[in-house]
């Protein structure tokens, strides 16, 4: 088993991290906090958390599937299921905010709309500081989600009674960058929603499909992974906003259809829970195939930057693919689904709430001058990364890179733009494996995935005078009721002999009923590829 350098055998310190009672994890720094004795045997006592609490969670964005935003969505929903009353405070609202509101949980974008909570659960510095100043007599915890991001800065206010770290490296951030006393820090690792990510059927003896599942990956590193998969004989798909690809808000719908997943952080844990074999990969480097033997070491590090210890090469990835073992991956999935569920982690979190509220009621003294000093120190700490000079430094190089990329894309479009294809060539293109929700609200938009296989001699691309797009028809009782569905671009372009799974946005019909969704390719100004053997049908109930 991999150990931390400098820790002699028999002296490995331990943290409780929101897993099942009695589970211990080897880490690199000894915890010294009043709760350690309780944590080592089980977790913060959950019996104290029986009282229903109004919990105010803060986050900077509820727009797309970012790590902290998903954390807030999942815990808000689980706390609600446990009988608590979560409220989310956030200034940038979007699809995730709509999901939370759909569950019946308030999402507010104004301090004036907030009622006094029982506890503040901060996840982003500026929004948390605003709420701490709005409610200076309410106890709070702050969760550090990162390492070198300004968004991980810990607000040091008097009413923040405890700081939670989601990994070893975020704990070190709290101690060595933000100066938080160690006795104010507890570990609470990110869990996985076992209801959202069901277990797939057993893995095959040899993997047949691979997926890169992350929003962070450079084109160069992704090319190395693809090279290794090609040498191994393993088709690779990409899911996530990495290297120019597109993501989808419901990865749980397709994750279990893959045997090997390349991922990091939260995505790695979700893939393990779904029953996949997982190899660590990120724009920062490559790591090992996750097994029961190395799991604890990698888990406490959140499958992040401290776990990328392999050379950045195709041979590193190929070596990990050759370690594929269906039985070991299955055993690891058993372990994760037993220990790392969201329901248990939410009960542990509620235990932290109860403990913090009790400590606050016994020890806190409201001193306005101390709050003003804390606010001034926070503004001083956050200012270097929150002014126009910093933004200009960040945006300037990006703008230059954008102009260069636009020029390259313009030249590339002329090369990749498909010519008018013959009917015989069009018959060599197929759609298959259409998957998505079986039910949708009338007039709503939702996503489906569909595989496009190109057996023609042309590159398929949504470029030029005759672009090729994915579109759809709606049929009801065998009759086409909507012919010209919205278009989705083919990105990345699909070379001859290749196949790729694309995510397609669909607009549901306005009237409820039982429908058939027919996904098909269309070469604009030429022809639809909607013959029975070229398109893909999918029944959907519109409510």
Short mmCIF file of C-alpha atoms in Angstrom, two decimals:
data_model
loop_
_atom_site.label_atom_id
_atom_site.label_comp_id
_atom_site.label_asym_id
_atom_site.label_seq_id
_atom_site.Cartn_x
_atom_site.Cartn_y
_atom_site.Cartn_z
CA UNK A 1 0.00 0.00 0.00
CA UNK A 2 1.28 3.53 -0.83
CA UNK A 3 2.26 5.54 2.23
CA UNK A 4 3.10 9.16 2.89
CA UNK A 5 6.79 9.92 2.85
CA UNK A 6 8.21 10.49 6.29
CA UNK A 7 5.53 8.63 8.28
CA UNK A 8 6.99 5.53 9.91
CA UNK A 9 5.00 2.26 9.94
CA UNK A 10 2.60 2.00 12.84
CA UNK A 11 2.25 5.77 13.21
CA UNK A 12 -0.28 6.47 10.47
CA UNK A 13 -2.73 9.15 11.69
CA UNK A 14 -6.42 8.78 10.91
CA UNK A 15 -9.43 10.90 10.05
CA UNK A 16 -13.11 10.13 9.98
CA UNK A 17 -14.34 11.41 6.66
CA UNK A 18 -18.06 10.82 6.54
CA UNK A 19 -17.83 7.12 5.80
CA UNK A 20 -19.45 4.28 7.68
CA UNK A 21 -18.76 4.02 11.43
CA UNK A 22 -15.40 2.45 12.21
CA UNK A 23 -13.83 3.17 8.81
CA UNK A 24 -10.39 4.81 9.04
CA UNK A 25 -8.31 6.46 6.34
CA UNK A 26 -4.55 6.84 6.29
CA UNK A 27 -3.51 10.45 5.65
CA UNK A 28 -0.44 12.60 5.85
CA UNK A 29 -1.12 15.00 8.74
CA UNK A 30 -2.31 14.17 12.24
CA UNK A 31 -5.58 15.79 13.23
CA UNK A 32 -5.52 17.75 16.47
CA UNK A 33 -9.07 18.85 17.23
CA UNK A 34 -11.51 18.30 20.11
CA UNK A 35 -13.67 16.02 17.98
CA UNK A 36 -10.89 13.64 17.01
CA UNK A 37 -11.64 10.97 19.60
CA UNK A 38 -15.27 10.74 18.52
CA UNK A 39 -14.31 10.83 14.85
CA UNK A 40 -11.81 8.00 15.13
CA UNK A 41 -14.39 5.52 16.37
CA UNK A 42 -17.31 6.74 14.29
CA UNK A 43 -18.41 10.25 13.31
CA UNK A 44 -19.85 13.38 14.86
CA UNK A 45 -22.79 11.96 16.87
CA UNK A 46 -25.77 11.95 14.56
CA UNK A 47 -28.32 11.65 17.36
CA UNK A 48 -27.76 15.34 18.11
CA UNK A 49 -29.01 16.22 14.62
CA UNK A 50 -32.62 15.10 15.16
CA UNK A 51 -33.91 18.71 15.40
CA UNK A 52 -35.11 20.21 12.12
CA UNK A 53 -32.81 23.09 11.14
CA UNK A 54 -33.07 25.98 8.71
CA UNK A 55 -29.76 25.73 6.82
CA UNK A 56 -28.52 28.58 4.63
CA UNK A 57 -26.09 27.30 1.98
CA UNK A 58 -24.02 29.75 -0.05
CA UNK A 59 -22.36 29.26 -3.44
CA UNK A 60 -21.21 31.65 -6.16
CA UNK A 61 -22.97 29.94 -9.09
CA UNK A 62 -25.87 27.57 -9.69
CA UNK A 63 -25.59 27.67 -13.48
CA UNK A 64 -23.62 24.66 -14.76
CA UNK A 65 -22.23 21.39 -13.38
CA UNK A 66 -19.26 22.75 -11.39
CA UNK A 67 -18.05 20.81 -8.35
CA UNK A 68 -19.14 23.24 -5.62
CA UNK A 69 -22.49 23.87 -7.31
CA UNK A 70 -23.26 20.14 -7.53
CA UNK A 71 -22.21 19.77 -3.89
CA UNK A 72 -24.78 22.40 -2.85
CA UNK A 73 -27.51 20.87 -5.02
CA UNK A 74 -26.96 17.36 -3.65
CA UNK A 75 -26.68 18.30 0.02
CA UNK A 76 -29.63 20.70 -0.17
CA UNK A 77 -31.81 17.91 -1.53
CA UNK A 78 -30.55 15.32 0.95
CA UNK A 79 -30.94 17.65 3.94
CA UNK A 80 -34.48 18.30 2.78
CA UNK A 81 -35.13 14.54 2.69
CA UNK A 82 -33.83 14.33 6.26
CA UNK A 83 -36.46 16.85 7.40
CA UNK A 84 -34.34 20.01 7.46
CA UNK A 85 -35.15 23.27 5.69
CA UNK A 86 -32.30 24.24 3.35
CA UNK A 87 -32.18 27.57 1.54
CA UNK A 88 -29.57 28.42 -1.11
CA UNK A 89 -28.12 31.92 -1.46
CA UNK A 90 -26.47 32.51 -4.84
CA UNK A 91 -26.17 35.45 -7.25
CA UNK A 92 -25.66 33.52 -10.50
CA UNK A 93 -28.67 31.34 -11.17
CA UNK A 94 -29.29 28.85 -13.95
CA UNK A 95 -30.07 25.20 -14.66
CA UNK A 96 -28.89 23.88 -11.28
CA UNK A 97 -30.91 26.52 -9.44
CA UNK A 98 -33.96 25.36 -11.41
CA UNK A 99 -33.29 21.76 -10.33
CA UNK A 100 -33.13 22.77 -6.67
CA UNK A 101 -36.29 24.88 -6.92
CA UNK A 102 -38.06 22.01 -8.68
CA UNK A 103 -37.36 19.94 -5.57
CA UNK A 104 -39.19 22.59 -3.48
CA UNK A 105 -36.10 24.25 -2.01
CA UNK A 106 -35.84 28.07 -2.07
CA UNK A 107 -32.98 29.66 -4.02
CA UNK A 108 -32.49 33.37 -3.25
CA UNK A 109 -30.34 35.96 -5.00
CA UNK A 110 -30.86 38.79 -2.52
CA UNK A 111 -29.87 39.16 1.14
CA UNK A 112 -33.12 41.03 1.75
CA UNK A 113 -35.12 37.93 0.83
CA UNK A 114 -33.42 35.74 3.44
CA UNK A 115 -34.92 34.79 6.80
CA UNK A 116 -32.70 34.19 9.80
CA UNK A 117 -31.25 30.64 9.57
CA UNK A 118 -30.23 28.30 12.37
CA UNK A 119 -26.84 27.75 10.73
CA UNK A 120 -24.87 29.08 7.77
CA UNK A 121 -23.13 26.57 5.52
CA UNK A 122 -20.67 28.53 3.38
CA UNK A 123 -19.07 27.18 0.21
CA UNK A 124 -17.72 30.30 -1.54
CA UNK A 125 -15.92 33.21 0.12
CA UNK A 126 -17.68 36.38 -1.05
CA UNK A 127 -21.25 35.08 -0.76
CA UNK A 128 -20.44 33.56 2.63
CA UNK A 129 -18.92 36.82 3.90
CA UNK A 130 -22.05 38.70 2.81
CA UNK A 131 -24.28 36.31 4.74
CA UNK A 132 -22.00 36.33 7.80
CA UNK A 133 -22.27 40.13 7.96
CA UNK A 134 -26.04 39.95 7.41
CA UNK A 135 -26.44 37.45 10.27
CA UNK A 136 -23.53 38.08 12.68
CA UNK A 137 -25.28 36.25 15.52
CA UNK A 138 -25.78 32.96 13.61
CA UNK A 139 -23.24 30.10 13.81
CA UNK A 140 -21.53 29.04 10.60
CA UNK A 141 -19.32 26.43 9.00
CA UNK A 142 -17.25 26.95 5.86
CA UNK A 143 -16.29 24.19 3.42
CA UNK A 144 -13.01 24.51 1.56
CA UNK A 145 -13.36 22.85 -1.87
CA UNK A 146 -10.00 23.70 -3.45
CA UNK A 147 -6.30 24.36 -3.21
CA UNK A 148 -5.05 27.32 -5.27
CA UNK A 149 -8.30 28.93 -6.41
CA UNK A 150 -9.40 32.32 -5.00
CA UNK A 151 -12.81 30.67 -4.55
CA UNK A 152 -11.33 28.48 -1.80
CA UNK A 153 -10.37 31.42 0.44
CA UNK A 154 -11.71 30.84 3.96
CA UNK A 155 -13.58 33.80 5.51
CA UNK A 156 -12.20 34.17 9.06
CA UNK A 157 -15.22 35.63 10.88
CA UNK A 158 -15.97 35.19 14.61
CA UNK A 159 -19.16 33.20 14.02
CA UNK A 160 -17.48 30.62 11.75
CA UNK A 161 -17.07 27.88 14.32
CA UNK A 162 -15.75 25.09 12.10
CA UNK A 163 -14.08 24.61 8.74
CA UNK A 164 -14.66 21.44 6.74
CA UNK A 165 -12.12 20.15 4.23
CA UNK A 166 -13.19 17.90 1.37
CA UNK A 167 -9.67 16.50 0.93
CA UNK A 168 -6.22 16.42 2.45
CA UNK A 169 -5.01 19.18 0.13
CA UNK A 170 -7.92 21.49 0.98
CA UNK A 171 -7.18 20.90 4.66
CA UNK A 172 -3.60 22.00 4.03
CA UNK A 173 -4.95 25.06 2.23
CA UNK A 174 -6.96 26.01 5.32
CA UNK A 175 -3.95 25.61 7.61
CA UNK A 176 -0.99 26.89 5.60
CA UNK A 177 -2.61 29.48 3.31
CA UNK A 178 -5.60 30.81 5.25
CA UNK A 179 -4.17 30.37 8.75
CA UNK A 180 -7.12 28.47 10.21
CA UNK A 181 -6.23 26.79 13.53
CA UNK A 182 -6.12 23.00 13.21
CA UNK A 183 -8.56 22.52 16.07
CA UNK A 184 -11.19 24.33 13.98
CA UNK A 185 -10.89 21.92 11.01
CA UNK A 186 -12.67 18.63 10.35
CA UNK A 187 -12.56 16.34 7.33
CA UNK A 188 -15.78 15.72 5.40
CA UNK A 189 -15.11 14.15 2.02
CA UNK A 190 -17.36 14.50 -1.00
CA UNK A 191 -19.93 11.66 -1.18
CA UNK A 192 -21.78 10.15 -4.13
CA UNK A 193 -25.54 10.11 -4.66
CA UNK A 194 -26.25 6.38 -4.91
CA UNK A 195 -29.81 6.98 -6.10
CA UNK A 196 -28.62 9.19 -8.93
CA UNK A 197 -25.85 6.77 -9.94
CA UNK A 198 -27.25 3.21 -9.92
CA UNK A 199 -24.97 0.23 -10.32
CA UNK A 200 -24.43 -1.14 -13.81
CA UNK A 201 -24.45 -4.87 -14.71
CA UNK A 202 -21.20 -6.80 -14.04
CA UNK A 203 -18.13 -5.74 -16.00
CA UNK A 204 -16.98 -7.96 -18.87
CA UNK A 205 -13.68 -9.91 -18.63
CA UNK A 206 -12.18 -7.51 -21.19
CA UNK A 207 -13.40 -3.89 -21.51
CA UNK A 208 -15.31 -3.00 -24.67
CA UNK A 209 -16.04 0.73 -24.19
CA UNK A 210 -14.14 3.60 -22.56
CA UNK A 211 -15.18 7.11 -21.57
CA UNK A 212 -13.26 10.23 -20.69
CA UNK A 213 -15.46 11.91 -18.06
CA UNK A 214 -14.28 15.35 -16.92
CA UNK A 215 -14.46 19.06 -17.64
CA UNK A 216 -10.68 19.51 -17.34
CA UNK A 217 -8.35 18.04 -19.93
CA UNK A 218 -5.94 19.48 -22.46
CA UNK A 219 -6.16 18.35 -26.09
CA UNK A 220 -2.61 17.01 -25.83
CA UNK A 221 -3.35 14.78 -22.83
CA UNK A 222 -6.62 13.61 -24.33
CA UNK A 223 -4.75 12.64 -27.50
CA UNK A 224 -2.40 10.47 -25.39
CA UNK A 225 -5.37 8.70 -23.79
CA UNK A 226 -6.92 8.11 -27.19
CA UNK A 227 -3.61 6.75 -28.50
CA UNK A 228 -3.41 4.27 -25.61
CA UNK A 229 -7.01 3.19 -26.11
CA UNK A 230 -6.43 2.67 -29.83
CA UNK A 231 -3.41 0.49 -29.10
CA UNK A 232 -5.44 -1.51 -26.58
CA UNK A 233 -8.34 -1.82 -29.02
CA UNK A 234 -10.78 0.20 -26.91
CA UNK A 235 -13.17 2.79 -28.42
CA UNK A 236 -13.09 6.07 -26.48
CA UNK A 237 -15.92 8.58 -26.06
CA UNK A 238 -15.69 11.96 -24.32
CA UNK A 239 -18.20 13.43 -21.88
CA UNK A 240 -17.61 16.83 -20.34
CA UNK A 241 -16.48 20.27 -21.40
CA UNK A 242 -12.89 19.14 -21.92
CA UNK A 243 -10.68 19.99 -24.87
CA UNK A 244 -13.60 21.59 -26.71
CA UNK A 245 -16.13 18.78 -26.22
CA UNK A 246 -19.63 19.19 -24.82
CA UNK A 247 -21.07 17.95 -21.52
CA UNK A 248 -24.52 16.96 -20.34
CA UNK A 249 -26.35 17.53 -17.05
CA UNK A 250 -27.32 13.87 -16.58
CA UNK A 251 -24.17 11.74 -16.90
CA UNK A 252 -25.80 9.09 -14.72
CA UNK A 253 -27.94 8.07 -17.71
CA UNK A 254 -25.00 6.82 -19.74
CA UNK A 255 -22.11 6.30 -17.30
CA UNK A 256 -23.01 2.68 -16.61
CA UNK A 257 -22.79 1.77 -20.30
CA UNK A 258 -18.98 2.12 -20.18
CA UNK A 259 -16.47 -0.37 -18.80
CA UNK A 260 -13.44 1.91 -18.28
CA UNK A 261 -13.71 5.56 -17.28
CA UNK A 262 -10.90 8.13 -17.20
CA UNK A 263 -11.78 10.72 -14.56
CA UNK A 264 -10.74 12.76 -11.54
CA UNK A 265 -12.31 14.01 -8.30
CA UNK A 266 -16.07 13.77 -8.05
CA UNK A 267 -16.37 12.19 -11.51
CA UNK A 268 -14.04 9.35 -10.48
CA UNK A 269 -16.11 8.55 -7.39
CA UNK A 270 -19.36 8.60 -9.38
CA UNK A 271 -17.91 6.26 -11.99
CA UNK A 272 -16.73 3.79 -9.33
CA UNK A 273 -20.16 3.86 -7.69
CA UNK A 274 -21.73 3.14 -11.08
CA UNK A 275 -19.61 -0.01 -11.37
CA UNK A 276 -16.95 1.14 -13.83
CA UNK A 277 -13.20 0.56 -13.72
CA UNK A 278 -11.61 4.00 -13.20
CA UNK A 279 -8.20 5.33 -14.21
CA UNK A 280 -7.17 8.75 -12.89
CA UNK A 281 -6.58 11.38 -15.58
CA UNK A 282 -6.58 15.16 -15.60
CA UNK A 283 -4.99 18.10 -17.37
CA UNK A 284 -2.43 18.09 -14.53
CA UNK A 285 -1.32 14.50 -15.07
CA UNK A 286 -2.17 10.79 -15.05
CA UNK A 287 -2.69 8.42 -12.14
CA UNK A 288 -3.29 4.77 -11.42
CA UNK A 289 -6.21 2.43 -11.97
CA UNK A 290 -8.17 2.74 -8.71
CA UNK A 291 -8.30 -0.55 -6.79
CA UNK A 292 -9.32 -1.60 -3.27
CA UNK A 293 -5.61 -1.55 -2.34
CA UNK A 294 -4.89 2.08 -3.26
CA UNK A 295 -8.40 3.45 -2.73
CA UNK A 296 -7.93 4.94 0.75
CA UNK A 297 -4.75 6.73 -0.25
CA UNK A 298 -6.41 8.21 -3.35
CA UNK A 299 -9.77 8.93 -1.69
CA UNK A 300 -8.38 11.17 1.07
CA UNK A 301 -6.71 13.15 -1.70
CA UNK A 302 -10.05 13.41 -3.54
CA UNK A 303 -8.56 11.69 -6.61
CA UNK A 304 -6.90 15.04 -7.34
CA UNK A 305 -3.54 16.61 -8.07
CA UNK A 306 -1.61 14.75 -5.38
CA UNK A 307 -2.56 11.44 -6.99
CA UNK A 308 -1.13 12.10 -10.48
CA UNK A 309 2.18 10.28 -10.09
CA UNK A 310 2.62 8.66 -13.52
CA UNK A 311 4.48 10.04 -16.51
CA UNK A 312 2.31 11.89 -19.00
CA UNK A 313 2.52 9.40 -21.85
CA UNK A 314 0.36 6.97 -23.78
CA UNK A 315 2.42 4.11 -22.36
CA UNK A 316 1.43 5.11 -18.79
CA UNK A 317 -2.24 4.86 -19.71
CA UNK A 318 -1.72 1.63 -21.63
CA UNK A 319 -0.04 0.06 -18.59
CA UNK A 320 -3.05 0.95 -16.44
CA UNK A 321 -5.48 -0.44 -19.04
CA UNK A 322 -3.57 -3.72 -18.91
CA UNK A 323 -4.22 -3.84 -15.14
CA UNK A 324 -7.99 -3.98 -15.79
CA UNK A 325 -9.57 -6.57 -13.48
CA UNK A 326 -13.36 -6.86 -13.44
CA UNK A 327 -13.42 -8.62 -10.06
CA UNK A 328 -11.27 -5.96 -8.33
CA UNK A 329 -13.35 -3.14 -9.79
CA UNK A 330 -16.53 -4.87 -8.63
CA UNK A 331 -15.11 -5.22 -5.10
CA UNK A 332 -14.24 -1.52 -5.11
CA UNK A 333 -17.77 -0.62 -6.18
CA UNK A 334 -19.08 -2.71 -3.26
CA UNK A 335 -16.87 -0.71 -0.88
CA UNK A 336 -17.88 2.69 -2.29
CA UNK A 337 -21.59 1.95 -2.30
CA UNK A 338 -21.36 0.72 1.30
CA UNK A 339 -19.36 3.67 2.68
CA UNK A 340 -19.57 6.76 0.54
CA UNK A 341 -23.28 7.44 0.04
CA UNK A 342 -24.79 10.92 0.14
CA UNK A 343 -27.45 9.92 2.69
CA UNK A 344 -24.90 8.96 5.33
CA UNK A 345 -22.69 11.97 4.57
CA UNK A 346 -25.70 14.28 5.04
CA UNK A 347 -26.39 12.76 8.47
CA UNK A 348 -22.75 13.32 9.43
CA UNK A 349 -23.04 16.90 8.17
CA UNK A 350 -26.17 17.43 10.27
CA UNK A 351 -24.16 16.14 13.22
CA UNK A 352 -21.59 18.87 12.55
CA UNK A 353 -24.41 21.43 12.47
CA UNK A 354 -25.71 20.30 15.86
CA UNK A 355 -22.23 20.27 17.38
CA UNK A 356 -21.41 23.74 16.04
CA UNK A 357 -24.71 25.21 17.23
CA UNK A 358 -24.11 23.78 20.70
CA UNK A 359 -20.56 25.18 20.83
CA UNK A 360 -21.77 28.56 19.55
CA UNK A 361 -24.51 28.80 22.19
CA UNK A 362 -22.02 27.98 24.95
CA UNK A 363 -19.04 30.10 23.93
CA UNK A 364 -19.88 32.85 21.42
CA UNK A 365 -19.76 36.50 22.41
CA UNK A 366 -21.11 39.08 19.97
CA UNK A 367 -18.41 41.76 19.56
CA UNK A 368 -19.20 44.17 16.68
CA UNK A 369 -15.63 45.50 16.56
CA UNK A 370 -14.30 41.98 16.00
CA UNK A 371 -16.71 41.50 13.11
CA UNK A 372 -15.53 44.72 11.45
CA UNK A 373 -11.89 43.69 11.82
CA UNK A 374 -12.68 40.28 10.33
CA UNK A 375 -14.49 41.94 7.42
CA UNK A 376 -11.58 44.30 6.74
CA UNK A 377 -9.09 41.41 6.77
CA UNK A 378 -11.31 39.41 4.42
CA UNK A 379 -11.54 42.30 1.96
CA UNK A 380 -7.78 42.70 2.08
CA UNK A 381 -7.31 38.98 1.33
CA UNK A 382 -9.86 38.80 -1.49
CA UNK A 383 -9.00 42.13 -3.16
CA UNK A 384 -5.96 40.99 -5.22
CA UNK A 385 -8.10 38.48 -7.13
CA UNK A 386 -11.32 40.51 -7.29
CA UNK A 387 -10.36 43.77 -9.02
CA UNK A 388 -10.25 44.90 -12.65
CA UNK A 389 -6.43 44.72 -12.81
CA UNK A 390 -6.48 41.02 -11.93
CA UNK A 391 -9.29 40.36 -14.40
CA UNK A 392 -7.39 42.18 -17.15
CA UNK A 393 -4.32 40.04 -16.46
CA UNK A 394 -6.46 36.91 -16.81
CA UNK A 395 -8.54 38.02 -19.79
CA UNK A 396 -5.73 39.56 -21.89
CA UNK A 397 -3.90 36.29 -22.75
CA UNK A 398 -7.22 34.49 -23.21
CA UNK A 399 -8.39 37.13 -25.70
CA UNK A 400 -5.17 36.77 -27.68
CA UNK A 401 -5.51 32.98 -27.70
CA UNK A 402 -9.14 33.33 -28.80
CA UNK A 403 -8.20 35.45 -31.82
CA UNK A 404 -5.53 32.92 -32.83
CA UNK A 405 -7.98 30.05 -32.42
CA UNK A 406 -10.64 31.84 -34.47
CA UNK A 407 -8.18 32.28 -37.32
CA UNK A 408 -7.18 28.62 -37.19
CA UNK A 409 -10.82 27.53 -37.10
CA UNK A 410 -11.67 29.66 -40.12
CA UNK A 411 -8.89 28.00 -42.11
CA UNK A 412 -9.84 24.57 -40.79
CA UNK A 413 -13.51 25.06 -41.71
CA UNK A 414 -12.57 25.41 -45.34
CA UNK A 415 -10.72 22.11 -45.20
CA UNK A 416 -13.32 20.12 -43.26
CA UNK A 417 -16.49 21.51 -44.87
CA UNK A 418 -18.26 18.57 -46.54
CA UNK A 419 -19.15 18.70 -50.21
CA UNK A 420 -22.62 17.84 -51.45
CA UNK A 421 -22.76 14.10 -50.72
CA UNK A 422 -24.30 11.55 -53.06
CA UNK A 423 -27.23 9.38 -51.99
CA UNK A 424 -24.93 6.34 -51.97
CA UNK A 425 -22.47 8.07 -49.63
CA UNK A 426 -25.25 9.21 -47.31
CA UNK A 427 -26.45 5.62 -46.88
CA UNK A 428 -23.10 4.77 -45.27
CA UNK A 429 -23.85 6.94 -42.23
CA UNK A 430 -25.78 5.49 -39.28
CA UNK A 431 -27.35 6.67 -36.02
CA UNK A 432 -27.74 4.22 -33.14
CA UNK A 433 -27.83 3.83 -29.35
CA UNK A 434 -30.26 6.69 -28.76
CA UNK A 435 -30.85 7.16 -25.01
CA UNK A 436 -32.52 9.79 -22.88
CA UNK A 437 -35.48 10.43 -20.55
CA UNK A 438 -38.58 8.36 -21.23
CA UNK A 439 -40.78 11.20 -20.00
CA UNK A 440 -40.63 14.98 -20.48
CA UNK A 441 -42.85 17.98 -19.76
CA UNK A 442 -44.71 19.54 -22.68
CA UNK A 443 -42.67 22.32 -24.28
CA UNK A 444 -39.58 21.56 -22.18
CA UNK A 445 -36.06 20.98 -23.44
CA UNK A 446 -34.08 17.87 -22.59
CA UNK A 447 -30.98 16.02 -23.75
CA UNK A 448 -30.51 12.66 -25.44
CA UNK A 449 -27.31 10.93 -26.53
CA UNK A 450 -26.91 9.27 -29.89
CA UNK A 451 -24.03 7.46 -31.57
CA UNK A 452 -23.09 8.48 -35.11
CA UNK A 453 -21.07 5.99 -37.17
CA UNK A 454 -19.39 7.27 -40.34
CA UNK A 455 -18.64 4.58 -42.93
CA UNK A 456 -18.50 7.09 -45.77
CA UNK A 457 -15.34 8.51 -47.34
CA UNK A 458 -16.04 12.07 -46.15
CA UNK A 459 -15.46 13.91 -42.90
CA UNK A 460 -18.81 14.75 -41.30
CA UNK A 461 -18.89 18.33 -40.01
CA UNK A 462 -21.34 21.17 -39.41
CA UNK A 463 -19.34 23.53 -41.62
CA UNK A 464 -19.51 25.14 -45.02
CA UNK A 465 -22.30 25.45 -47.58
CA UNK A 466 -23.62 21.91 -46.96
CA UNK A 467 -23.21 21.33 -43.20
CA UNK A 468 -24.29 18.03 -41.65
CA UNK A 469 -26.28 18.36 -38.41
CA UNK A 470 -28.19 16.11 -36.04
CA UNK A 471 -31.90 16.88 -36.02
CA UNK A 472 -35.16 15.07 -35.29
CA UNK A 473 -38.82 14.47 -36.11
CA UNK A 474 -41.68 13.95 -33.65
CA UNK A 475 -44.20 11.24 -34.57
CA UNK A 476 -47.57 10.50 -32.95
CA UNK A 477 -49.48 7.34 -33.80
CA UNK A 478 -47.22 6.84 -36.81
CA UNK A 479 -47.82 10.31 -38.23
CA UNK A 480 -45.14 13.02 -38.31
CA UNK A 481 -46.39 15.97 -36.26
CA UNK A 482 -43.12 17.95 -36.22
CA UNK A 483 -40.74 17.48 -39.12
CA UNK A 484 -38.02 20.11 -38.80
CA UNK A 485 -36.58 19.66 -35.29
CA UNK A 486 -33.83 21.88 -33.86
CA UNK A 487 -30.29 21.31 -35.12
CA UNK A 488 -27.29 20.14 -33.11
CA UNK A 489 -23.83 20.59 -34.59
CA UNK A 490 -21.55 17.61 -35.15
CA UNK A 491 -18.67 18.51 -32.90
CA UNK A 492 -16.08 17.14 -32.99
CA UNK A 493 -16.13 16.48 -36.75
CA UNK A 494 -16.32 12.77 -37.49
CA UNK A 495 -13.65 11.30 -39.79
CA UNK A 496 -14.26 8.28 -42.07
CA UNK A 497 -14.42 4.97 -40.22
CA UNK A 498 -15.07 6.56 -36.83
CA UNK A 499 -18.03 6.70 -34.45
CA UNK A 500 -18.83 9.09 -31.62
CA UNK A 501 -21.58 9.67 -29.05
CA UNK A 502 -23.08 13.17 -29.36
CA UNK A 503 -25.37 14.99 -26.96
CA UNK A 504 -28.46 16.43 -28.65
CA UNK A 505 -30.89 19.03 -27.26
CA UNK A 506 -34.54 18.20 -27.93
CA UNK A 507 -37.60 20.44 -27.61
CA UNK A 508 -40.67 18.48 -26.50
CA UNK A 509 -44.03 18.92 -28.27
CA UNK A 510 -46.49 21.40 -26.79
CA UNK A 511 -49.30 18.86 -26.34
CA UNK A 512 -49.16 15.89 -23.91
CA UNK A 513 -49.31 12.36 -25.28
CA UNK A 514 -47.29 9.33 -26.36
CA UNK A 515 -44.71 10.23 -29.02
CA UNK A 516 -41.86 8.70 -30.97
CA UNK A 517 -38.69 10.78 -31.21
CA UNK A 518 -36.82 10.06 -34.46
CA UNK A 519 -33.22 11.32 -34.37
CA UNK A 520 -31.66 11.70 -37.80
CA UNK A 521 -28.84 13.43 -39.62
CA UNK A 522 -29.53 16.07 -42.22
CA UNK A 523 -27.16 17.51 -44.80
CA UNK A 524 -28.58 20.97 -45.18
CA UNK A 525 -29.79 21.83 -48.68
CA UNK A 526 -29.25 18.19 -49.71
CA UNK A 527 -31.24 15.49 -47.88
CA UNK A 528 -32.45 14.00 -44.60
CA UNK A 529 -30.95 10.69 -43.52
CA UNK A 530 -34.19 9.47 -41.97
CA UNK A 531 -34.59 6.10 -43.63
CA UNK A 532 -35.41 3.29 -41.14
CA UNK A 533 -31.89 1.83 -41.25
CA UNK A 534 -30.15 5.23 -40.87
CA UNK A 535 -32.06 6.96 -38.07
CA UNK A 536 -32.83 6.12 -34.44
CA UNK A 537 -36.28 5.98 -32.79
CA UNK A 538 -36.96 6.58 -29.10
CA UNK A 539 -40.41 6.59 -27.39
CA UNK A 540 -41.11 9.52 -25.05
CA UNK A 541 -44.21 10.25 -22.95
CA UNK A 542 -44.98 13.98 -22.97
CA UNK A 543 -46.83 15.12 -19.84
#
